[in-house]
Coordinates of C-alpha atoms in Angstrom, one line a residue:
M140 CA 3.6 3.5 23.8
T141 CA 0.0 3.2 24.4
D142 CA -2.4 5.6 23.3
K143 CA -3.3 7.9 26.2
H144 CA 0.2 9.2 25.6
W145 CA -0.8 10.3 22.1
N146 CA -1.3 14.2 21.8
D147 CA -2.7 15.9 19.0
D148 CA 0.2 16.0 16.8
I149 CA 1.0 12.5 16.8
T150 CA -2.6 12.0 16.3
Y151 CA -2.5 13.9 13.3
V152 CA 0.7 12.0 11.7
F153 CA -0.4 8.2 12.7
S154 CA -3.9 8.2 12.9
T155 CA -4.5 6.8 9.5
H156 CA -1.9 4.1 9.5
R157 CA -3.3 3.1 12.9
L158 CA -6.8 2.8 12.0
F159 CA -6.3 0.6 8.8
L160 CA -2.8 -1.3 10.0
K161 CA -4.5 -2.2 12.9
G162 CA -7.7 -3.3 10.9
Y163 CA -5.4 -5.6 9.5
G164 CA -3.4 -6.7 12.6
L165 CA -0.3 -5.2 11.6
W166 CA -0.3 -2.1 13.9
P167 CA 3.4 -2.5 15.3
L168 CA 2.6 -0.9 18.5
Q169 CA -1.1 -3.1 19.3
K170 CA -0.7 -6.3 21.6
Q171 CA -0.6 -9.0 19.6
T172 CA -3.8 -11.4 20.9
V173 CA -5.7 -14.3 19.6
F174 CA -8.4 -11.4 17.4
T175 CA -5.5 -9.7 16.4
K176 CA -4.2 -13.2 14.5
I177 CA -7.7 -14.2 13.7
Q178 CA -7.2 -10.6 11.5
W179 CA -3.9 -11.0 9.5
G180 CA -5.1 -14.8 8.6
F181 CA -8.2 -13.7 7.4
C182 CA -6.8 -10.6 5.5
L183 CA -3.8 -13.1 4.2
I184 CA -6.5 -15.9 3.4
A185 CA -8.0 -13.2 1.3
Q186 CA -5.7 -12.7 -0.5
L187 CA -4.1 -15.8 -0.9
M188 CA -7.9 -16.7 -3.0
I189 CA -7.7 -14.4 -5.5
L190 CA -4.6 -16.4 -6.9
P191 CA -6.4 -20.0 -8.0
C192 CA -8.9 -16.9 -9.5
L193 CA -5.9 -15.7 -11.7
T194 CA -4.1 -18.5 -12.1
T195 CA -7.6 -20.2 -13.9
E196 CA -8.0 -16.8 -15.7
I197 CA -4.2 -17.4 -17.2
L198 CA -4.7 -21.5 -18.1
W199 CA -7.6 -21.7 -19.2
S200 CA -8.6 -18.6 -20.5
S201 CA -10.6 -18.6 -23.8
Q202 CA -8.4 -14.9 -25.1
D203 CA -5.2 -15.0 -26.8
A204 CA -2.5 -13.8 -24.5
S205 CA -2.3 -10.2 -25.5
S206 CA -5.3 -9.9 -23.6
N207 CA -4.3 -11.9 -20.3
I208 CA -2.3 -8.5 -19.0
E209 CA -5.4 -7.4 -17.0
S210 CA -5.0 -10.7 -14.8
I211 CA -1.3 -10.6 -14.5
T212 CA -1.7 -6.8 -13.4
F213 CA -3.8 -8.8 -11.1
F214 CA -1.2 -11.7 -10.0
A215 CA 1.5 -8.7 -10.1
S216 CA -0.6 -7.0 -6.9
T217 CA -1.9 -9.8 -5.1
S218 CA 2.2 -11.1 -4.8
T219 CA 2.9 -6.9 -3.9
G220 CA 0.3 -7.1 -1.6
L221 CA 0.8 -10.9 0.2
T222 CA 5.0 -9.7 0.2
K223 CA 4.0 -6.4 2.3
N224 CA 2.3 -8.1 4.6
L225 CA 4.8 -11.2 5.3
C226 CA 7.0 -7.9 5.4
L227 CA 5.8 -5.7 8.1
I228 CA 4.4 -8.8 10.3
A229 CA 8.3 -10.0 10.2
S230 CA 9.2 -6.5 11.3
Q231 CA 6.9 -5.8 13.4
K232 CA 9.6 -5.0 16.5
R233 CA 11.5 -2.4 14.0
L234 CA 8.7 -0.6 13.2
S235 CA 7.5 -0.2 16.6
I236 CA 11.0 1.1 17.7
N237 CA 11.0 4.0 14.8
I238 CA 7.4 5.0 15.9
N239 CA 7.8 4.5 19.3
A240 CA 11.1 7.3 18.4
A241 CA 8.7 8.7 16.8
I242 CA 5.9 9.6 18.9
N243 CA 9.0 10.4 21.7
D244 CA 10.1 13.2 19.1
W245 CA 6.7 14.9 18.8
L246 CA 6.2 14.8 22.9
S247 CA 9.7 16.5 23.2
V248 CA 8.8 19.4 21.2
K249 CA 5.8 21.0 22.8
D250 CA 7.5 24.1 24.0
N251 CA 10.5 24.4 21.3
M252 CA 8.8 25.8 17.9
E253 CA 11.5 26.2 15.9
T254 CA 11.6 22.2 16.2
R255 CA 8.0 21.6 15.8
K256 CA 7.8 23.8 13.0
I257 CA 10.1 21.6 10.7
M258 CA 7.9 18.6 11.8
K259 CA 5.1 19.8 10.8
K260 CA 6.3 21.2 7.8
Y261 CA 7.0 17.2 6.6
A262 CA 4.3 16.2 8.7
V263 CA 2.2 17.6 6.5
Q264 CA 3.8 16.4 3.7
S265 CA 2.8 13.1 4.7
K266 CA -0.6 14.0 5.1
I267 CA -1.2 15.1 1.8
L268 CA 0.3 12.0 0.2
T269 CA -2.0 9.8 2.4
F270 CA -5.0 11.1 1.8
T271 CA -4.4 11.5 -2.0
L272 CA -3.6 8.3 -2.0
L273 CA -6.6 7.4 -0.1
Y274 CA -9.1 8.9 -1.6
S275 CA -7.9 8.3 -5.4
L276 CA -8.6 4.7 -3.9
Y277 CA -11.9 5.6 -2.9
V278 CA -12.4 6.4 -6.3
C279 CA -11.0 4.0 -8.4
L280 CA -12.6 1.2 -6.5
G281 CA -15.8 2.9 -6.3
M282 CA -15.8 3.0 -9.7
Y283 CA -14.4 -0.3 -10.8
I284 CA -16.8 -2.2 -8.7
A285 CA -19.7 -0.1 -9.6
V286 CA -19.0 -0.1 -13.4
V287 CA -18.9 -4.8 -13.0
I288 CA -21.9 -4.6 -11.2
F289 CA -23.7 -2.4 -14.0
I290 CA -22.6 -4.5 -16.6
N291 CA -24.1 -7.2 -15.1
L292 CA -27.8 -5.5 -14.3
K293 CA -27.2 -4.3 -17.9
Q294 CA -27.0 -8.1 -18.9
I295 CA -30.1 -9.3 -16.5
F296 CA -32.3 -6.5 -17.0
F297 CA -31.9 -5.3 -20.4
T298 CA -30.6 -8.2 -22.8
D299 CA -33.6 -9.9 -24.9
L300 CA -34.0 -13.0 -23.8
N301 CA -35.4 -14.3 -26.5
L302 CA -31.8 -13.6 -28.1
V303 CA -29.6 -15.2 -25.7
N304 CA -29.4 -18.7 -23.9
V305 CA -30.4 -18.1 -20.7
N306 CA -28.1 -21.1 -19.0
A307 CA -24.7 -19.5 -20.9
T308 CA -24.6 -16.3 -19.1
N309 CA -20.8 -14.9 -19.1
W310 CA -21.0 -13.0 -16.0
F311 CA -18.5 -10.1 -15.3
L312 CA -16.4 -11.2 -12.6
L313 CA -14.3 -8.4 -10.3
I314 CA -11.4 -10.2 -10.2
P315 CA -10.9 -12.1 -13.7
S316 CA -11.5 -16.3 -12.8
G317 CA -11.3 -18.0 -16.5
P318 CA -14.4 -20.1 -17.5
L319 CA -15.8 -19.4 -13.9
S320 CA -17.9 -16.8 -15.3
H321 CA -19.8 -19.0 -17.6
L322 CA -20.5 -22.0 -15.3
I323 CA -22.4 -20.2 -12.7
T324 CA -26.1 -18.9 -11.3
G325 CA -27.0 -15.8 -10.3
P326 CA -27.3 -16.7 -7.2
Q327 CA -23.8 -18.0 -7.3
Y328 CA -22.5 -15.1 -8.7
A329 CA -23.8 -13.2 -6.8
I330 CA -22.2 -14.5 -3.6
I331 CA -19.0 -15.0 -5.2
L332 CA -19.3 -11.2 -6.2
T333 CA -19.5 -10.5 -2.9
I334 CA -16.4 -12.4 -1.7
Q335 CA -14.1 -10.8 -5.1
I336 CA -15.1 -6.9 -3.4
V337 CA -14.2 -8.3 0.0
Q338 CA -10.9 -9.2 -1.0
S339 CA -10.3 -6.8 -3.3
C340 CA -11.0 -4.1 -0.6
V341 CA -8.4 -6.2 1.4
L342 CA -6.0 -5.8 -1.1
S343 CA -6.3 -2.1 -2.0
F344 CA -6.2 -0.7 1.6
L345 CA -3.1 -3.2 2.6
L346 CA -1.4 -1.2 -0.8
F347 CA -2.4 2.3 -0.1
T348 CA -1.7 1.6 3.6
V349 CA 1.7 -0.2 3.6
D350 CA 3.0 2.5 0.7
S351 CA 1.9 5.8 3.0
F352 CA 3.0 4.3 6.4
F353 CA 6.7 3.8 4.9
F354 CA 5.9 7.5 3.6
N355 CA 5.3 9.1 6.6
V356 CA 8.0 6.7 8.9
T357 CA 10.8 8.1 6.4
I358 CA 9.6 11.7 6.0
H359 CA 9.6 12.2 9.8
L360 CA 13.1 10.6 9.8
T361 CA 14.2 13.8 7.1
G362 CA 12.3 15.9 9.3
Q363 CA 14.5 14.9 12.4
L364 CA 17.9 14.9 10.0
E365 CA 16.9 18.8 8.9
V366 CA 16.7 19.7 12.7
L367 CA 20.1 17.9 14.2
K368 CA 21.2 20.0 11.5
N369 CA 20.0 23.0 12.8
N370 CA 21.0 21.9 16.3
F371 CA 24.3 21.7 15.0
K372 CA 24.1 25.2 13.6
T373 CA 23.1 26.4 16.4
F374 CA 25.1 24.4 18.4
T375 CA 29.0 26.1 17.0
N376 CA 27.3 29.6 17.2
E377 CA 26.9 29.2 21.2
L378 CA 29.5 30.3 23.6
N379 CA 29.7 27.3 26.2
I380 CA 32.4 26.3 28.6
K381 CA 34.2 23.4 27.7
A382 CA 32.3 20.7 29.6
N383 CA 28.8 22.1 28.5
Y384 CA 30.6 22.1 24.7
R385 CA 31.8 18.7 25.0
K386 CA 27.7 17.5 26.9
K387 CA 26.2 19.1 24.1
F388 CA 28.6 17.5 20.9
V389 CA 28.4 14.6 22.0
S390 CA 24.5 14.6 22.7
L391 CA 24.7 15.8 19.0
I392 CA 26.3 12.7 17.8
N393 CA 24.6 10.2 19.9
R394 CA 21.2 11.6 18.2
H395 CA 23.1 11.1 15.1
S396 CA 23.5 7.8 15.7
L397 CA 19.9 7.3 16.6
L398 CA 18.8 7.9 12.9
I399 CA 21.5 6.5 11.3
E400 CA 20.0 3.1 13.4
L401 CA 16.1 4.3 12.9
Y402 CA 16.9 4.5 8.8
Q403 CA 18.9 1.3 9.0
N404 CA 15.1 -0.4 10.6
L405 CA 13.1 1.1 7.3
E406 CA 16.4 -0.1 5.2
D407 CA 16.1 -3.5 6.9
T408 CA 12.2 -3.5 6.7
F409 CA 11.4 -2.1 3.2
H410 CA 14.8 -2.9 0.8
F411 CA 13.2 -6.5 0.0
L412 CA 10.1 -4.8 -1.2
I413 CA 11.1 -2.4 -2.7
L414 CA 13.4 -4.4 -4.7
Y415 CA 10.2 -6.5 -5.4
Q416 CA 8.4 -3.6 -6.5
V417 CA 10.5 -2.5 -8.7
V418 CA 11.3 -6.1 -10.6
I419 CA 7.5 -6.6 -10.8
L420 CA 6.9 -3.2 -12.3
M421 CA 9.2 -3.8 -15.1
I422 CA 7.7 -7.2 -15.8
L423 CA 4.7 -5.6 -16.1
L424 CA 6.3 -2.9 -18.2
A425 CA 7.8 -5.8 -20.9
L426 CA 4.4 -7.7 -20.8
T427 CA 2.8 -4.5 -22.1
E428 CA 5.6 -4.0 -24.4
T429 CA 5.1 -6.8 -25.7
Q430 CA 1.2 -6.9 -26.0
G431 CA 1.5 -4.2 -27.8
K432 CA 3.3 -5.4 -30.4
L433 CA 1.5 -8.8 -30.6
M434 CA -1.2 -6.4 -31.6
L435 CA 0.1 -4.4 -34.2
L436 CA 1.9 -7.1 -35.6
S437 CA -2.4 -8.7 -35.8
M438 CA -3.6 -5.7 -37.1
T439 CA -0.4 -5.6 -39.6
L440 CA -0.9 -9.4 -40.8
K441 CA -5.2 -8.2 -41.1
A442 CA -4.2 -5.8 -43.1
K443 CA -2.0 -7.8 -45.5
T444 CA -4.5 -10.7 -45.6
T445 CA -7.6 -8.2 -46.4
A446 CA -5.2 -6.5 -49.2
A447 CA -4.6 -9.8 -50.7
Q448 CA -7.7 -11.2 -50.6
A449 CA -9.0 -8.1 -52.7
M450 CA -6.4 -8.7 -55.2

């Protein structure tokens, strides 16, 4: 369904996700052209190119194993972003059915204020979550990039050159990259940092967009179930002739069947993604706990060694 069929309600519900997903070439209703495929390919490559940096950091970093949790977290986020990208591109047809159904729902309630009120309630919830995630992303990502830039500027302008080896500058990269930070010059660092900022933005906004989009479509279907529930209540309280009674009952059953199909579309699209995120989260929690235990053990051994030397 093209944008000319959209009204203010549809724009309110889907405009944010349409804006970001179109940028990735993943909006289910957009026409697949060479340009959209280039967009999708660029975003996919930008995410894939993060993995070699993280692999280098994990395998060749001079830091101890317990400090690699940041790299592992980056790795988990990147793999999750790639999974979301592939899930959406593989489920374009199913998602387009759901979005078109939602658009038809909004177009059909212009004169039904009670139904529109229910749908608006759930749309507001979705909008609140979407903008909460979006502005949180702006703040967190902006602060992270600013801190990285500040650390390197401080190293350039506020370090006594007589006390350090200017040929062995330890640059602080946005994405952990192992020994690469010791091997590059200032101009090379500026180029790599710019590339990594683009990669981080592509990954971060994809993670935000897919999560909020899934919630948006799901919460809309939740609202439709409430609308259907109210329609059943109204139906049982109405006095109709037998023919009208049967016809309306069949229409309600058909509506229920359609909602089940739409939920099945969502499940088929996101079930693997949700499972993957749960598994990744459990692994990260386990690694974090292991890191804490290793740090505690290291501190205990150091304290015992110090005490033994003092004796």
